[in-house]
mmCIF file with all atom_site columns, C-alpha atoms in Angstrom:
data_model
loop_
_atom_site.group_PDB
_atom_site.id
_atom_site.type_symbol
_atom_site.label_atom_id
_atom_site.label_alt_id
_atom_site.label_comp_id
_atom_site.label_asym_id
_atom_site.label_entity_id
_atom_site.label_seq_id
_atom_site.pdbx_PDB_ins_code
_atom_site.Cartn_x
_atom_site.Cartn_y
_atom_site.Cartn_z
_atom_site.occupancy
_atom_site.B_iso_or_equiv
_atom_site.pdbx_formal_charge
_atom_site.auth_seq_id
_atom_site.auth_comp_id
_atom_site.auth_asym_id
_atom_site.auth_atom_id
_atom_site.pdbx_PDB_model_num
ATOM 1   C CA . GLN A 1 1   ? 85.912  115.828 79.827  1.00 95.00 ? 1   GLN A CA 1
ATOM 2   C CA . VAL A 1 2   ? 87.362  112.355 79.968  1.00 97.00 ? 2   VAL A CA 1
ATOM 3   C CA . GLN A 1 3   ? 85.544  109.919 77.706  1.00 98.00 ? 3   GLN A CA 1
ATOM 4   C CA . LEU A 1 4   ? 86.196  106.239 77.167  1.00 98.00 ? 4   LEU A CA 1
ATOM 5   C CA . VAL A 1 5   ? 84.183  104.712 74.328  1.00 98.00 ? 5   VAL A CA 1
ATOM 6   C CA . GLN A 1 6   ? 84.240  100.945 73.921  1.00 98.00 ? 6   GLN A CA 1
ATOM 7   C CA . SER A 1 7   ? 83.426  98.702  71.015  1.00 98.00 ? 7   SER A CA 1
ATOM 8   C CA . GLY A 1 8   ? 80.094  96.950  70.676  1.00 98.00 ? 8   GLY A CA 1
ATOM 9   C CA . ALA A 1 9   ? 78.726  93.714  72.047  1.00 98.00 ? 9   ALA A CA 1
ATOM 10  C CA . GLU A 1 10  ? 80.176  90.413  70.874  1.00 98.00 ? 10  GLU A CA 1
ATOM 11  C CA . VAL A 1 11  ? 78.916  86.849  70.717  1.00 98.00 ? 11  VAL A CA 1
ATOM 12  C CA . LYS A 1 12  ? 81.591  84.175  70.591  1.00 98.00 ? 12  LYS A CA 1
ATOM 13  C CA . LYS A 1 13  ? 81.738  80.403  70.614  1.00 98.00 ? 13  LYS A CA 1
ATOM 14  C CA . PRO A 1 14  ? 83.653  78.498  73.269  1.00 98.00 ? 14  PRO A CA 1
ATOM 15  C CA . GLY A 1 15  ? 87.331  78.319  72.435  1.00 98.00 ? 15  GLY A CA 1
ATOM 16  C CA . ALA A 1 16  ? 87.309  81.508  70.388  1.00 98.00 ? 16  ALA A CA 1
ATOM 17  C CA . SER A 1 17  ? 88.962  84.840  71.149  1.00 98.00 ? 17  SER A CA 1
ATOM 18  C CA . VAL A 1 18  ? 87.494  88.305  71.545  1.00 98.00 ? 18  VAL A CA 1
ATOM 19  C CA . LYS A 1 19  ? 89.133  91.704  71.168  1.00 98.00 ? 19  LYS A CA 1
ATOM 20  C CA . VAL A 1 20  ? 87.563  94.737  72.834  1.00 98.00 ? 20  VAL A CA 1
ATOM 21  C CA . SER A 1 21  ? 88.641  98.287  72.103  1.00 98.00 ? 21  SER A CA 1
ATOM 22  C CA . CYS A 1 22  ? 88.490  101.419 74.236  1.00 98.00 ? 22  CYS A CA 1
ATOM 23  C CA . LYS A 1 23  ? 89.034  104.846 72.646  1.00 98.00 ? 23  LYS A CA 1
ATOM 24  C CA . ALA A 1 24  ? 90.023  107.627 74.999  1.00 98.00 ? 24  ALA A CA 1
ATOM 25  C CA . SER A 1 25  ? 89.482  111.347 74.623  1.00 98.00 ? 25  SER A CA 1
ATOM 26  C CA . GLY A 1 26  ? 89.454  114.484 76.746  1.00 98.00 ? 26  GLY A CA 1
ATOM 27  C CA . TYR A 1 27  ? 92.924  114.020 78.251  1.00 97.00 ? 27  TYR A CA 1
ATOM 28  C CA . THR A 1 28  ? 96.481  113.203 77.219  1.00 97.00 ? 28  THR A CA 1
ATOM 29  C CA . PHE A 1 29  ? 96.217  109.497 76.475  1.00 97.00 ? 29  PHE A CA 1
ATOM 30  C CA . THR A 1 30  ? 99.838  108.620 77.187  1.00 96.00 ? 30  THR A CA 1
ATOM 31  C CA . ASN A 1 31  ? 99.729  110.258 80.626  1.00 95.00 ? 31  ASN A CA 1
ATOM 32  C CA . HIS A 1 32  ? 97.531  107.626 82.233  1.00 96.00 ? 32  HIS A CA 1
ATOM 33  C CA . TYR A 1 33  ? 97.628  103.869 82.606  1.00 96.00 ? 33  TYR A CA 1
ATOM 34  C CA . MET A 1 34  ? 94.473  101.963 81.674  1.00 97.00 ? 34  MET A CA 1
ATOM 35  C CA . HIS A 1 35  ? 92.881  99.012  83.418  1.00 98.00 ? 35  HIS A CA 1
ATOM 36  C CA . TRP A 1 36  ? 90.467  96.307  82.340  1.00 98.00 ? 36  TRP A CA 1
ATOM 37  C CA . VAL A 1 37  ? 87.750  95.181  84.749  1.00 98.00 ? 37  VAL A CA 1
ATOM 38  C CA . ARG A 1 38  ? 84.971  92.703  84.082  1.00 98.00 ? 38  ARG A CA 1
ATOM 39  C CA . GLN A 1 39  ? 81.601  91.920  85.606  1.00 98.00 ? 39  GLN A CA 1
ATOM 40  C CA . ALA A 1 40  ? 79.756  88.658  85.061  1.00 97.00 ? 40  ALA A CA 1
ATOM 41  C CA . PRO A 1 41  ? 75.936  88.921  84.902  1.00 95.00 ? 41  PRO A CA 1
ATOM 42  C CA . GLY A 1 42  ? 74.551  89.797  88.322  1.00 92.00 ? 42  GLY A CA 1
ATOM 43  C CA . GLN A 1 43  ? 77.998  89.486  89.868  1.00 94.00 ? 43  GLN A CA 1
ATOM 44  C CA . GLY A 1 44  ? 80.703  91.718  91.262  1.00 95.00 ? 44  GLY A CA 1
ATOM 45  C CA . LEU A 1 45  ? 83.712  93.379  89.682  1.00 98.00 ? 45  LEU A CA 1
ATOM 46  C CA . GLU A 1 46  ? 86.980  91.670  88.808  1.00 98.00 ? 46  GLU A CA 1
ATOM 47  C CA . TRP A 1 47  ? 90.259  93.382  87.929  1.00 98.00 ? 47  TRP A CA 1
ATOM 48  C CA . MET A 1 48  ? 91.926  91.816  84.916  1.00 98.00 ? 48  MET A CA 1
ATOM 49  C CA . GLY A 1 49  ? 95.022  93.845  84.141  1.00 97.00 ? 49  GLY A CA 1
ATOM 50  C CA . ILE A 1 50  ? 96.722  97.165  83.442  1.00 97.00 ? 50  ILE A CA 1
ATOM 51  C CA . ILE A 1 51  ? 98.566  98.652  80.487  1.00 97.00 ? 51  ILE A CA 1
ATOM 52  C CA . ASN A 1 52  ? 100.963 101.566 80.302  1.00 96.00 ? 52  ASN A CA 1
ATOM 53  C CA . SER A 1 53  ? 99.333  103.686 77.614  1.00 96.00 ? 53  SER A CA 1
ATOM 54  C CA . SER A 1 54  ? 102.691 105.249 76.788  1.00 94.00 ? 54  SER A CA 1
ATOM 55  C CA . GLY A 1 55  ? 105.237 102.424 76.772  1.00 94.00 ? 55  GLY A CA 1
ATOM 56  C CA . GLY A 1 56  ? 102.835 99.510  76.368  1.00 95.00 ? 56  GLY A CA 1
ATOM 57  C CA . ALA A 1 57  ? 104.049 97.425  79.326  1.00 95.00 ? 57  ALA A CA 1
ATOM 58  C CA . THR A 1 58  ? 101.345 95.275  80.861  1.00 96.00 ? 58  THR A CA 1
ATOM 59  C CA . ARG A 1 59  ? 100.585 93.394  84.063  1.00 96.00 ? 59  ARG A CA 1
ATOM 60  C CA . ASN A 1 60  ? 97.640  91.084  84.485  1.00 96.00 ? 60  ASN A CA 1
ATOM 61  C CA . ALA A 1 61  ? 95.937  89.139  87.202  1.00 97.00 ? 61  ALA A CA 1
ATOM 62  C CA . GLN A 1 62  ? 97.381  85.666  87.543  1.00 96.00 ? 62  GLN A CA 1
ATOM 63  C CA . LYS A 1 63  ? 93.954  84.193  86.778  1.00 96.00 ? 63  LYS A CA 1
ATOM 64  C CA . PHE A 1 64  ? 94.201  85.412  83.179  1.00 97.00 ? 64  PHE A CA 1
ATOM 65  C CA . GLN A 1 65  ? 97.858  84.571  82.610  1.00 94.00 ? 65  GLN A CA 1
ATOM 66  C CA . GLY A 1 66  ? 98.379  83.202  79.120  1.00 95.00 ? 66  GLY A CA 1
ATOM 67  C CA . ARG A 1 67  ? 94.905  84.183  77.927  1.00 98.00 ? 67  ARG A CA 1
ATOM 68  C CA . ILE A 1 68  ? 94.901  87.988  78.018  1.00 98.00 ? 68  ILE A CA 1
ATOM 69  C CA . THR A 1 69  ? 96.704  90.391  75.717  1.00 98.00 ? 69  THR A CA 1
ATOM 70  C CA . MET A 1 70  ? 96.517  94.138  76.229  1.00 98.00 ? 70  MET A CA 1
ATOM 71  C CA . THR A 1 71  ? 97.841  96.542  73.625  1.00 98.00 ? 71  THR A CA 1
ATOM 72  C CA . ARG A 1 72  ? 97.555  100.211 72.788  1.00 98.00 ? 72  ARG A CA 1
ATOM 73  C CA . ASP A 1 73  ? 97.710  102.446 69.726  1.00 98.00 ? 73  ASP A CA 1
ATOM 74  C CA . THR A 1 74  ? 98.927  105.893 70.694  1.00 97.00 ? 74  THR A CA 1
ATOM 75  C CA . SER A 1 75  ? 98.080  107.312 67.257  1.00 97.00 ? 75  SER A CA 1
ATOM 76  C CA . THR A 1 76  ? 94.377  106.720 67.880  1.00 98.00 ? 76  THR A CA 1
ATOM 77  C CA . SER A 1 77  ? 94.373  106.891 71.708  1.00 98.00 ? 77  SER A CA 1
ATOM 78  C CA . THR A 1 78  ? 92.932  103.409 71.850  1.00 98.00 ? 78  THR A CA 1
ATOM 79  C CA . VAL A 1 79  ? 93.632  100.450 74.109  1.00 98.00 ? 79  VAL A CA 1
ATOM 80  C CA . TYR A 1 80  ? 92.682  96.879  73.295  1.00 98.00 ? 80  TYR A CA 1
ATOM 81  C CA . MET A 1 81  ? 92.049  93.798  75.374  1.00 98.00 ? 81  MET A CA 1
ATOM 82  C CA . GLU A 1 82  ? 92.053  90.384  73.751  1.00 98.00 ? 82  GLU A CA 1
ATOM 83  C CA . LEU A 1 83  ? 90.938  87.312  75.685  1.00 98.00 ? 83  LEU A CA 1
ATOM 84  C CA . SER A 1 84  ? 91.477  83.870  74.211  1.00 98.00 ? 84  SER A CA 1
ATOM 85  C CA . SER A 1 85  ? 90.207  80.336  74.879  1.00 98.00 ? 85  SER A CA 1
ATOM 86  C CA . LEU A 1 86  ? 86.829  81.676  75.878  1.00 98.00 ? 86  LEU A CA 1
ATOM 87  C CA . SER A 1 87  ? 84.418  79.619  77.962  1.00 98.00 ? 87  SER A CA 1
ATOM 88  C CA . SER A 1 88  ? 80.929  80.329  79.263  1.00 97.00 ? 88  SER A CA 1
ATOM 89  C CA . GLU A 1 89  ? 82.544  81.638  82.450  1.00 97.00 ? 89  GLU A CA 1
ATOM 90  C CA . ASP A 1 90  ? 83.933  84.539  80.436  1.00 98.00 ? 90  ASP A CA 1
ATOM 91  C CA . THR A 1 91  ? 80.449  85.839  79.662  1.00 98.00 ? 91  THR A CA 1
ATOM 92  C CA . ALA A 1 92  ? 80.571  89.292  81.205  1.00 98.00 ? 92  ALA A CA 1
ATOM 93  C CA . VAL A 1 93  ? 80.584  93.021  80.644  1.00 98.00 ? 93  VAL A CA 1
ATOM 94  C CA . TYR A 1 94  ? 84.153  94.167  80.084  1.00 98.00 ? 94  TYR A CA 1
ATOM 95  C CA . TYR A 1 95  ? 85.129  97.694  81.118  1.00 98.00 ? 95  TYR A CA 1
ATOM 96  C CA . CYS A 1 96  ? 88.178  99.801  80.463  1.00 98.00 ? 96  CYS A CA 1
ATOM 97  C CA . ALA A 1 97  ? 88.906  102.181 83.343  1.00 98.00 ? 97  ALA A CA 1
ATOM 98  C CA . ARG A 1 98  ? 91.500  104.915 83.650  1.00 98.00 ? 98  ARG A CA 1
ATOM 99  C CA . ASP A 1 99  ? 94.055  105.054 86.448  1.00 96.00 ? 99  ASP A CA 1
ATOM 100 C CA . PRO A 1 100 ? 93.889  108.585 87.873  1.00 95.00 ? 100 PRO A CA 1
ATOM 101 C CA . SER A 1 101 ? 97.582  109.016 88.603  1.00 91.00 ? 101 SER A CA 1
ATOM 102 C CA . PRO A 1 102 ? 99.396  110.887 85.813  1.00 89.00 ? 102 PRO A CA 1
ATOM 103 C CA . GLY A 1 103 ? 102.789 109.966 84.446  1.00 82.00 ? 103 GLY A CA 1
ATOM 104 C CA . GLU A 1 104 ? 104.710 106.839 85.320  1.00 80.00 ? 104 GLU A CA 1
ATOM 105 C CA . SER A 1 105 ? 102.956 106.220 88.632  1.00 81.00 ? 105 SER A CA 1
ATOM 106 C CA . HIS A 1 106 ? 99.728  104.318 88.994  1.00 85.00 ? 106 HIS A CA 1
ATOM 107 C CA . VAL A 1 107 ? 97.549  103.834 91.997  1.00 91.00 ? 107 VAL A CA 1
ATOM 108 C CA . PHE A 1 108 ? 95.190  101.026 90.936  1.00 94.00 ? 108 PHE A CA 1
ATOM 109 C CA . GLN A 1 109 ? 92.113  103.164 91.343  1.00 97.00 ? 109 GLN A CA 1
ATOM 110 C CA . PHE A 1 110 ? 89.603  103.656 88.531  1.00 97.00 ? 110 PHE A CA 1
ATOM 111 C CA . ASP A 1 111 ? 88.412  107.231 88.056  1.00 97.00 ? 111 ASP A CA 1
ATOM 112 C CA . SER A 1 112 ? 86.749  107.087 84.626  1.00 98.00 ? 112 SER A CA 1
ATOM 113 C CA . TRP A 1 113 ? 85.090  104.098 83.002  1.00 98.00 ? 113 TRP A CA 1
ATOM 114 C CA . GLY A 1 114 ? 84.002  103.074 79.547  1.00 98.00 ? 114 GLY A CA 1
ATOM 115 C CA . GLN A 1 115 ? 80.377  102.201 78.970  1.00 98.00 ? 115 GLN A CA 1
ATOM 116 C CA . GLY A 1 116 ? 81.149  98.488  78.980  1.00 98.00 ? 116 GLY A CA 1
ATOM 117 C CA . THR A 1 117 ? 81.173  95.802  76.302  1.00 98.00 ? 117 THR A CA 1
ATOM 118 C CA . LEU A 1 118 ? 79.023  92.709  76.752  1.00 98.00 ? 118 LEU A CA 1
ATOM 119 C CA . VAL A 1 119 ? 80.782  89.557  75.638  1.00 98.00 ? 119 VAL A CA 1
ATOM 120 C CA . THR A 1 120 ? 78.563  86.485  75.457  1.00 98.00 ? 120 THR A CA 1
ATOM 121 C CA . VAL A 1 121 ? 80.160  83.068  75.071  1.00 98.00 ? 121 VAL A CA 1
ATOM 122 C CA . SER A 1 122 ? 77.703  80.491  73.856  1.00 97.00 ? 122 SER A CA 1
ATOM 123 C CA . SER A 1 123 ? 77.681  77.486  71.585  1.00 94.00 ? 123 SER A CA 1
ATOM 124 C CA . ASP B 2 1   ? 94.803  87.190  97.272  1.00 95.00 ? 1   ASP B CA 1
ATOM 125 C CA . ILE B 2 2   ? 93.250  89.738  99.607  1.00 97.00 ? 2   ILE B CA 1
ATOM 126 C CA . GLN B 2 3   ? 89.561  88.997  100.166 1.00 98.00 ? 3   GLN B CA 1
ATOM 127 C CA . MET B 2 4   ? 87.177  91.919  100.587 1.00 98.00 ? 4   MET B CA 1
ATOM 128 C CA . THR B 2 5   ? 83.936  91.294  102.468 1.00 98.00 ? 5   THR B CA 1
ATOM 129 C CA . GLN B 2 6   ? 81.126  93.818  102.595 1.00 98.00 ? 6   GLN B CA 1
ATOM 130 C CA . SER B 2 7   ? 78.209  93.921  104.991 1.00 98.00 ? 7   SER B CA 1
ATOM 131 C CA . PRO B 2 8   ? 75.358  93.957  104.695 1.00 97.00 ? 8   PRO B CA 1
ATOM 132 C CA . SER B 2 9   ? 74.826  92.500  101.208 1.00 98.00 ? 9   SER B CA 1
ATOM 133 C CA . SER B 2 10  ? 71.702  94.612  100.909 1.00 98.00 ? 10  SER B CA 1
ATOM 134 C CA . LEU B 2 11  ? 69.756  97.111  102.943 1.00 97.00 ? 11  LEU B CA 1
ATOM 135 C CA . SER B 2 12  ? 66.497  98.980  102.706 1.00 97.00 ? 12  SER B CA 1
ATOM 136 C CA . ALA B 2 13  ? 66.414  102.626 103.670 1.00 96.00 ? 13  ALA B CA 1
ATOM 137 C CA . SER B 2 14  ? 64.336  105.743 103.194 1.00 95.00 ? 14  SER B CA 1
ATOM 138 C CA . ALA B 2 15  ? 65.350  109.059 101.755 1.00 95.00 ? 15  ALA B CA 1
ATOM 139 C CA . GLY B 2 16  ? 66.963  111.135 104.483 1.00 96.00 ? 16  GLY B CA 1
ATOM 140 C CA . ASP B 2 17  ? 68.304  108.125 106.381 1.00 97.00 ? 17  ASP B CA 1
ATOM 141 C CA . ARG B 2 18  ? 71.908  107.795 107.437 1.00 97.00 ? 18  ARG B CA 1
ATOM 142 C CA . VAL B 2 19  ? 73.410  104.695 105.849 1.00 98.00 ? 19  VAL B CA 1
ATOM 143 C CA . THR B 2 20  ? 76.623  102.890 106.745 1.00 98.00 ? 20  THR B CA 1
ATOM 144 C CA . ILE B 2 21  ? 78.255  100.116 104.730 1.00 98.00 ? 21  ILE B CA 1
ATOM 145 C CA . ALA B 2 22  ? 81.126  98.081  106.103 1.00 98.00 ? 22  ALA B CA 1
ATOM 146 C CA . CYS B 2 23  ? 84.054  96.568  104.232 1.00 98.00 ? 23  CYS B CA 1
ATOM 147 C CA . ARG B 2 24  ? 86.601  94.207  105.754 1.00 98.00 ? 24  ARG B CA 1
ATOM 148 C CA . ALA B 2 25  ? 89.897  93.127  104.206 1.00 98.00 ? 25  ALA B CA 1
ATOM 149 C CA . SER B 2 26  ? 91.490  89.741  104.874 1.00 98.00 ? 26  SER B CA 1
ATOM 150 C CA . ASP B 2 27  ? 94.878  91.408  105.364 1.00 97.00 ? 27  ASP B CA 1
ATOM 151 C CA . ASN B 2 28  ? 96.208  94.818  106.324 1.00 98.00 ? 28  ASN B CA 1
ATOM 152 C CA . ILE B 2 29  ? 95.669  97.203  103.423 1.00 97.00 ? 29  ILE B CA 1
ATOM 153 C CA . TYR B 2 30  ? 96.557  100.381 105.338 1.00 97.00 ? 30  TYR B CA 1
ATOM 154 C CA . THR B 2 31  ? 94.332  102.982 103.653 1.00 97.00 ? 31  THR B CA 1
ATOM 155 C CA . TYR B 2 32  ? 94.504  101.527 100.136 1.00 97.00 ? 32  TYR B CA 1
ATOM 156 C CA . LEU B 2 33  ? 90.727  101.287 99.984  1.00 98.00 ? 33  LEU B CA 1
ATOM 157 C CA . ASN B 2 34  ? 88.401  102.815 97.407  1.00 98.00 ? 34  ASN B CA 1
ATOM 158 C CA . TRP B 2 35  ? 84.617  102.992 96.984  1.00 98.00 ? 35  TRP B CA 1
ATOM 159 C CA . TYR B 2 36  ? 82.460  102.910 93.860  1.00 98.00 ? 36  TYR B CA 1
ATOM 160 C CA . GLN B 2 37  ? 78.754  103.350 93.144  1.00 98.00 ? 37  GLN B CA 1
ATOM 161 C CA . GLN B 2 38  ? 77.023  101.423 90.393  1.00 98.00 ? 38  GLN B CA 1
ATOM 162 C CA . LYS B 2 39  ? 73.487  101.852 89.107  1.00 97.00 ? 39  LYS B CA 1
ATOM 163 C CA . PRO B 2 40  ? 71.769  99.194  86.985  1.00 95.00 ? 40  PRO B CA 1
ATOM 164 C CA . GLY B 2 41  ? 73.015  99.144  83.404  1.00 95.00 ? 41  GLY B CA 1
ATOM 165 C CA . GLU B 2 42  ? 75.730  101.697 84.103  1.00 97.00 ? 42  GLU B CA 1
ATOM 166 C CA . ALA B 2 43  ? 79.462  101.641 84.667  1.00 98.00 ? 43  ALA B CA 1
ATOM 167 C CA . PRO B 2 44  ? 80.709  102.128 88.216  1.00 98.00 ? 44  PRO B CA 1
ATOM 168 C CA . LYS B 2 45  ? 81.367  105.647 89.456  1.00 98.00 ? 45  LYS B CA 1
ATOM 169 C CA . PHE B 2 46  ? 84.426  106.540 91.553  1.00 98.00 ? 46  PHE B CA 1
ATOM 170 C CA . LEU B 2 47  ? 83.393  107.939 94.940  1.00 98.00 ? 47  LEU B CA 1
ATOM 171 C CA . ILE B 2 48  ? 86.182  107.769 97.513  1.00 98.00 ? 48  ILE B CA 1
ATOM 172 C CA . TYR B 2 49  ? 89.877  106.927 97.339  1.00 98.00 ? 49  TYR B CA 1
ATOM 173 C CA . GLU B 2 50  ? 92.459  106.033 99.964  1.00 97.00 ? 50  GLU B CA 1
ATOM 174 C CA . ALA B 2 51  ? 89.734  105.308 102.493 1.00 98.00 ? 51  ALA B CA 1
ATOM 175 C CA . SER B 2 52  ? 88.560  108.848 103.156 1.00 98.00 ? 52  SER B CA 1
ATOM 176 C CA . SER B 2 53  ? 89.305  111.218 100.263 1.00 98.00 ? 53  SER B CA 1
ATOM 177 C CA . LEU B 2 54  ? 86.293  112.357 98.299  1.00 98.00 ? 54  LEU B CA 1
ATOM 178 C CA . GLN B 2 55  ? 86.647  112.210 94.522  1.00 97.00 ? 55  GLN B CA 1
ATOM 179 C CA . SER B 2 56  ? 86.070  115.541 92.798  1.00 96.00 ? 56  SER B CA 1
ATOM 180 C CA . GLY B 2 57  ? 82.395  116.214 92.115  1.00 97.00 ? 57  GLY B CA 1
ATOM 181 C CA . VAL B 2 58  ? 81.077  113.679 94.626  1.00 98.00 ? 58  VAL B CA 1
ATOM 182 C CA . PRO B 2 59  ? 78.558  115.158 97.091  1.00 98.00 ? 59  PRO B CA 1
ATOM 183 C CA . SER B 2 60  ? 79.800  115.763 100.610 1.00 98.00 ? 60  SER B CA 1
ATOM 184 C CA . ARG B 2 61  ? 77.081  113.527 102.098 1.00 98.00 ? 61  ARG B CA 1
ATOM 185 C CA . PHE B 2 62  ? 79.403  110.643 101.147 1.00 98.00 ? 62  PHE B CA 1
ATOM 186 C CA . SER B 2 63  ? 82.272  109.937 103.497 1.00 98.00 ? 63  SER B CA 1
ATOM 187 C CA . GLY B 2 64  ? 84.686  107.117 104.163 1.00 98.00 ? 64  GLY B CA 1
ATOM 188 C CA . SER B 2 65  ? 86.765  106.043 107.115 1.00 98.00 ? 65  SER B CA 1
ATOM 189 C CA . GLY B 2 66  ? 88.952  103.255 108.388 1.00 98.00 ? 66  GLY B CA 1
ATOM 190 C CA . SER B 2 67  ? 92.405  101.787 108.079 1.00 98.00 ? 67  SER B CA 1
ATOM 191 C CA . GLY B 2 68  ? 94.076  98.412  108.310 1.00 98.00 ? 68  GLY B CA 1
ATOM 192 C CA . THR B 2 69  ? 91.313  95.873  107.746 1.00 98.00 ? 69  THR B CA 1
ATOM 193 C CA . ASP B 2 70  ? 88.069  97.655  108.625 1.00 98.00 ? 70  ASP B CA 1
ATOM 194 C CA . PHE B 2 71  ? 86.451  100.425 106.622 1.00 98.00 ? 71  PHE B CA 1
ATOM 195 C CA . THR B 2 72  ? 83.095  102.151 106.327 1.00 98.00 ? 72  THR B CA 1
ATOM 196 C CA . LEU B 2 73  ? 81.245  104.163 103.730 1.00 98.00 ? 73  LEU B CA 1
ATOM 197 C CA . THR B 2 74  ? 78.635  106.526 105.150 1.00 98.00 ? 74  THR B CA 1
ATOM 198 C CA . ILE B 2 75  ? 75.898  108.404 103.369 1.00 98.00 ? 75  ILE B CA 1
ATOM 199 C CA . SER B 2 76  ? 74.751  111.064 105.819 1.00 97.00 ? 76  SER B CA 1
ATOM 200 C CA . SER B 2 77  ? 71.332  111.721 104.316 1.00 96.00 ? 77  SER B CA 1
ATOM 201 C CA . LEU B 2 78  ? 70.249  109.311 101.614 1.00 96.00 ? 78  LEU B CA 1
ATOM 202 C CA . GLN B 2 79  ? 68.980  110.940 98.440  1.00 95.00 ? 79  GLN B CA 1
ATOM 203 C CA . PRO B 2 80  ? 66.793  109.280 95.764  1.00 94.00 ? 80  PRO B CA 1
ATOM 204 C CA . GLU B 2 81  ? 69.744  109.182 93.356  1.00 95.00 ? 81  GLU B CA 1
ATOM 205 C CA . ASP B 2 82  ? 71.831  107.219 95.886  1.00 96.00 ? 82  ASP B CA 1
ATOM 206 C CA . PHE B 2 83  ? 69.879  104.008 95.506  1.00 93.00 ? 83  PHE B CA 1
ATOM 207 C CA . ALA B 2 84  ? 72.499  101.802 93.882  1.00 97.00 ? 84  ALA B CA 1
ATOM 208 C CA . THR B 2 85  ? 75.055  99.086  94.591  1.00 98.00 ? 85  THR B CA 1
ATOM 209 C CA . TYR B 2 86  ? 78.266  100.084 96.349  1.00 98.00 ? 86  TYR B CA 1
ATOM 210 C CA . TYR B 2 87  ? 81.607  98.292  96.027  1.00 98.00 ? 87  TYR B CA 1
ATOM 211 C CA . CYS B 2 88  ? 84.799  98.605  98.010  1.00 98.00 ? 88  CYS B CA 1
ATOM 212 C CA . GLN B 2 89  ? 88.122  97.795  96.303  1.00 98.00 ? 89  GLN B CA 1
ATOM 213 C CA . GLN B 2 90  ? 91.608  97.350  97.673  1.00 98.00 ? 90  GLN B CA 1
ATOM 214 C CA . SER B 2 91  ? 94.557  98.881  95.821  1.00 97.00 ? 91  SER B CA 1
ATOM 215 C CA . ARG B 2 92  ? 97.235  97.472  98.145  1.00 96.00 ? 92  ARG B CA 1
ATOM 216 C CA . SER B 2 93  ? 98.349  94.416  96.163  1.00 94.00 ? 93  SER B CA 1
ATOM 217 C CA . PRO B 2 94  ? 97.433  92.453  93.042  1.00 93.00 ? 94  PRO B CA 1
ATOM 218 C CA . PRO B 2 95  ? 94.936  91.213  92.132  1.00 95.00 ? 95  PRO B CA 1
ATOM 219 C CA . TYR B 2 96  ? 93.115  94.396  93.060  1.00 96.00 ? 96  TYR B CA 1
ATOM 220 C CA . THR B 2 97  ? 90.001  92.827  94.478  1.00 98.00 ? 97  THR B CA 1
ATOM 221 C CA . PHE B 2 98  ? 86.514  94.182  95.057  1.00 98.00 ? 98  PHE B CA 1
ATOM 222 C CA . GLY B 2 99  ? 83.936  93.415  97.685  1.00 98.00 ? 99  GLY B CA 1
ATOM 223 C CA . GLN B 2 100 ? 80.823  91.566  96.582  1.00 98.00 ? 100 GLN B CA 1
ATOM 224 C CA . GLY B 2 101 ? 78.735  94.733  96.717  1.00 98.00 ? 101 GLY B CA 1
ATOM 225 C CA . THR B 2 102 ? 76.037  96.225  98.930  1.00 98.00 ? 102 THR B CA 1
ATOM 226 C CA . LYS B 2 103 ? 72.726  97.011  97.309  1.00 98.00 ? 103 LYS B CA 1
ATOM 227 C CA . VAL B 2 104 ? 70.927  100.005 98.797  1.00 98.00 ? 104 VAL B CA 1
ATOM 228 C CA . GLU B 2 105 ? 67.207  99.744  98.095  1.00 96.00 ? 105 GLU B CA 1
ATOM 229 C CA . ILE B 2 106 ? 64.216  101.928 98.755  1.00 88.00 ? 106 ILE B CA 1
ATOM 230 C CA . LYS B 2 107 ? 62.228  100.995 101.842 1.00 87.00 ? 107 LYS B CA 1
#
């Protein structure tokens, strides 16, 4: 079955960067795009961006332009999300989530999710 | 950005009740509307896609309807495991926004 396993919780100081990983298994990694979605404490869900797990092309929400970098390593079936210039407003649980559409299409739905990575930004 | 507004924000219901949650989009999203269930401390779970299609493995008591700007999620007979927060999400245009959530609590 599809499994997405994320890296552990992080505590960062304001201005720092954080890199979260998401290791996929149970399906052909390069066949599905991957999204990143975050959730601030007690708040709703926010889409951050998408990466082509095969070719590596990315697209992100305008809100994160210049601060987010998404990459992938096909040899380990892992995607990464790095967020820079952190502030307290970036304190959230960060999820990777698979796009269900196989191949080059993507439908911006999220059919399987990682367990989440809590990132706390505090001085 | 397309704004997604859910109503109510919370509701109390008993097991066996029929529950309906509404979701309204600020612009026409055709049927590019998806629903998720989230329990405390867990990742969201994919329930319904394209307004009315049930994701594989999701019980048939869940159903979705609507098009354009107005959508509903219905649980025909609430089960104890259904007490959770439900989110709608539009997949029509970026950023792919979510509603603020509807918390379904035990009466």
